[in-house]
Amino acid sequence: MLLYPKKTKFKTLFSRKRIKFLNNPIFSSSLKSFAIISVEVGKLNNKQIESLRKTLKRLLKSQGKYWLNIFPNKTITKKSEGIRMGKGKGNLKFWYSSISKGAVLAEISGCSWSQIKKVMWCVRNKLSIKVLLTIDRTL
Protein backbone atom coordinates (compact mmCIF):
# COMPACT_ATOMS: atom_id res chain seq x y z
CA MET A 1 0.00 0.00 0.00
CA LEU A 2 1.47 3.32 -1.05
CA LEU A 3 2.12 5.99 1.54
CA TYR A 4 0.31 9.34 1.48
CA PRO A 5 -1.11 11.70 4.12
CA LYS A 6 -4.64 10.92 5.30
CA LYS A 7 -5.69 14.55 5.32
CA THR A 8 -4.17 17.75 3.97
CA LYS A 9 -5.37 21.33 4.11
CA PHE A 10 -5.10 21.74 0.34
CA LYS A 11 -5.45 19.05 -2.33
CA THR A 12 -2.53 20.32 -4.41
CA LEU A 13 0.53 22.31 -3.44
CA PHE A 14 1.98 25.32 -5.22
CA SER A 15 5.04 24.09 -7.09
CA ARG A 16 8.15 26.21 -6.98
CA LYS A 17 10.81 26.36 -9.66
CA ARG A 18 13.67 26.11 -7.16
CA ILE A 19 12.99 23.78 -4.26
CA LYS A 20 14.90 24.03 -1.01
CA PHE A 21 15.29 20.57 0.46
CA LEU A 22 15.28 21.36 4.15
CA ASN A 23 12.50 19.04 5.33
CA ASN A 24 14.58 16.18 6.66
CA PRO A 25 16.90 16.81 9.60
CA ILE A 26 20.48 15.96 8.76
CA PHE A 27 21.94 12.95 10.61
CA SER A 28 19.09 12.85 13.14
CA SER A 29 19.61 9.16 13.69
CA SER A 30 19.73 7.34 16.96
CA LEU A 31 21.87 4.84 15.00
CA LYS A 32 20.40 1.50 15.94
CA SER A 33 23.18 -0.50 14.22
CA PHE A 34 23.15 0.64 10.60
CA ALA A 35 21.65 3.69 8.90
CA ILE A 36 20.97 4.36 5.22
CA ILE A 37 21.87 7.99 4.49
CA SER A 38 21.41 10.02 1.30
CA VAL A 39 24.53 11.39 -0.37
CA GLU A 40 22.76 13.80 -2.70
CA VAL A 41 19.68 16.00 -2.88
CA GLY A 42 16.61 14.64 -4.62
CA LYS A 43 13.03 13.42 -4.51
CA LEU A 44 11.65 10.01 -3.58
CA ASN A 45 8.10 9.29 -4.63
CA ASN A 46 5.73 7.03 -2.74
CA LYS A 47 6.38 4.07 -5.07
CA GLN A 48 10.12 4.22 -4.39
CA ILE A 49 9.57 4.46 -0.63
CA GLU A 50 7.20 1.48 -0.78
CA SER A 51 9.73 -0.55 -2.77
CA LEU A 52 12.38 0.34 -0.16
CA ARG A 53 10.05 -0.86 2.62
CA LYS A 54 9.23 -4.13 0.80
CA THR A 55 12.92 -4.79 0.09
CA LEU A 56 13.87 -4.27 3.73
CA LYS A 57 11.01 -6.49 4.89
CA ARG A 58 11.85 -9.27 2.42
CA LEU A 59 15.61 -9.36 3.04
CA LEU A 60 15.64 -8.86 6.83
CA LYS A 61 12.76 -11.29 7.44
CA SER A 62 12.29 -11.89 11.17
CA GLN A 63 15.96 -11.51 12.11
CA GLY A 64 16.40 -7.77 11.67
CA LYS A 65 14.27 -4.73 12.43
CA TYR A 66 14.00 -1.52 10.40
CA TRP A 67 12.65 2.01 10.82
CA LEU A 68 11.77 4.31 7.91
CA ASN A 69 12.40 8.00 8.59
CA ILE A 70 10.84 9.44 5.43
CA PHE A 71 7.23 10.11 4.51
CA PRO A 72 5.81 11.56 1.26
CA ASN A 73 4.07 14.82 2.10
CA LYS A 74 4.22 16.84 -1.14
CA THR A 75 2.33 16.39 -4.39
CA ILE A 76 3.08 16.56 -8.10
CA THR A 77 0.23 17.34 -10.47
CA LYS A 78 0.07 16.76 -14.21
CA LYS A 79 -2.49 17.52 -16.87
CA SER A 80 -3.45 14.64 -19.12
CA GLU A 81 -2.13 14.32 -22.67
CA GLY A 82 -3.80 16.45 -25.34
CA ILE A 83 -5.44 18.96 -22.99
CA ARG A 84 -5.22 22.63 -23.96
CA MET A 85 -3.76 25.32 -21.73
CA GLY A 86 -5.83 26.83 -18.97
CA LYS A 87 -8.83 25.32 -17.18
CA GLY A 88 -7.10 24.97 -13.81
CA LYS A 89 -4.44 22.84 -12.29
CA GLY A 90 -3.97 19.22 -13.34
CA ASN A 91 -4.86 16.06 -11.43
CA LEU A 92 -2.69 14.61 -8.70
CA LYS A 93 0.03 12.39 -10.20
CA PHE A 94 1.98 11.20 -7.15
CA TRP A 95 3.19 12.07 -3.66
CA TYR A 96 6.89 12.62 -2.95
CA SER A 97 9.31 13.40 -0.18
CA SER A 98 12.13 15.90 -0.66
CA ILE A 99 15.44 14.49 0.52
CA SER A 100 18.31 16.69 1.63
CA LYS A 101 21.97 15.70 1.61
CA GLY A 102 22.84 13.60 4.65
CA ALA A 103 19.23 12.76 5.57
CA VAL A 104 18.66 9.42 7.30
CA LEU A 105 16.28 7.37 5.16
CA ALA A 106 16.13 4.17 7.22
CA GLU A 107 17.70 2.57 10.28
CA ILE A 108 18.37 -1.14 10.65
CA SER A 109 19.32 -3.30 13.62
CA GLY A 110 19.66 -6.95 14.52
CA CYS A 111 21.24 -8.34 11.36
CA SER A 112 24.63 -9.62 10.26
CA TRP A 113 27.17 -7.85 8.06
CA SER A 114 26.63 -10.25 5.13
CA GLN A 115 22.89 -9.58 5.30
CA ILE A 116 23.35 -5.79 5.37
CA LYS A 117 25.64 -5.91 2.30
CA LYS A 118 22.90 -7.69 0.35
CA VAL A 119 20.32 -5.17 1.60
CA MET A 120 22.44 -2.19 0.54
CA TRP A 121 23.01 -3.63 -2.94
CA CYS A 122 19.26 -4.02 -3.44
CA VAL A 123 18.41 -0.60 -1.94
CA ARG A 124 20.90 1.20 -4.21
CA ASN A 125 19.15 -0.26 -7.25
CA LYS A 126 15.67 0.70 -6.03
CA LEU A 127 16.24 4.39 -5.23
CA SER A 128 16.82 7.29 -7.62
CA ILE A 129 19.40 8.97 -5.36
CA LYS A 130 22.80 7.82 -4.15
CA VAL A 131 22.81 6.35 -0.65
CA LEU A 132 25.47 5.44 1.87
CA LEU A 133 25.59 3.00 4.77
CA THR A 134 26.77 4.18 8.18
CA ILE A 135 27.68 1.87 11.03
CA ASP A 136 27.44 2.48 14.78
CA ARG A 137 31.02 2.06 15.99
CA THR A 138 30.00 1.28 19.61
CA LEU A 139 29.00 -2.29 18.64
PDB file of C-alpha atoms in Angstrom, residues 14-19:
ATOM      1  CA  PHE A  14       1.976  25.318  -5.219  1.00  0.00           C
ATOM      2  CA  SER A  15       5.035  24.086  -7.085  1.00  0.00           C
ATOM      3  CA  ARG A  16       8.151  26.211  -6.976  1.00  0.00           C
ATOM      4  CA  LYS A  17      10.811  26.359  -9.657  1.00  0.00           C
ATOM      5  CA  ARG A  18      13.672  26.107  -7.155  1.00  0.00           C
ATOM      6  CA  ILE A  19      12.990  23.781  -4.257  1.00  0.00           C
TER       7      ILE A  19
END
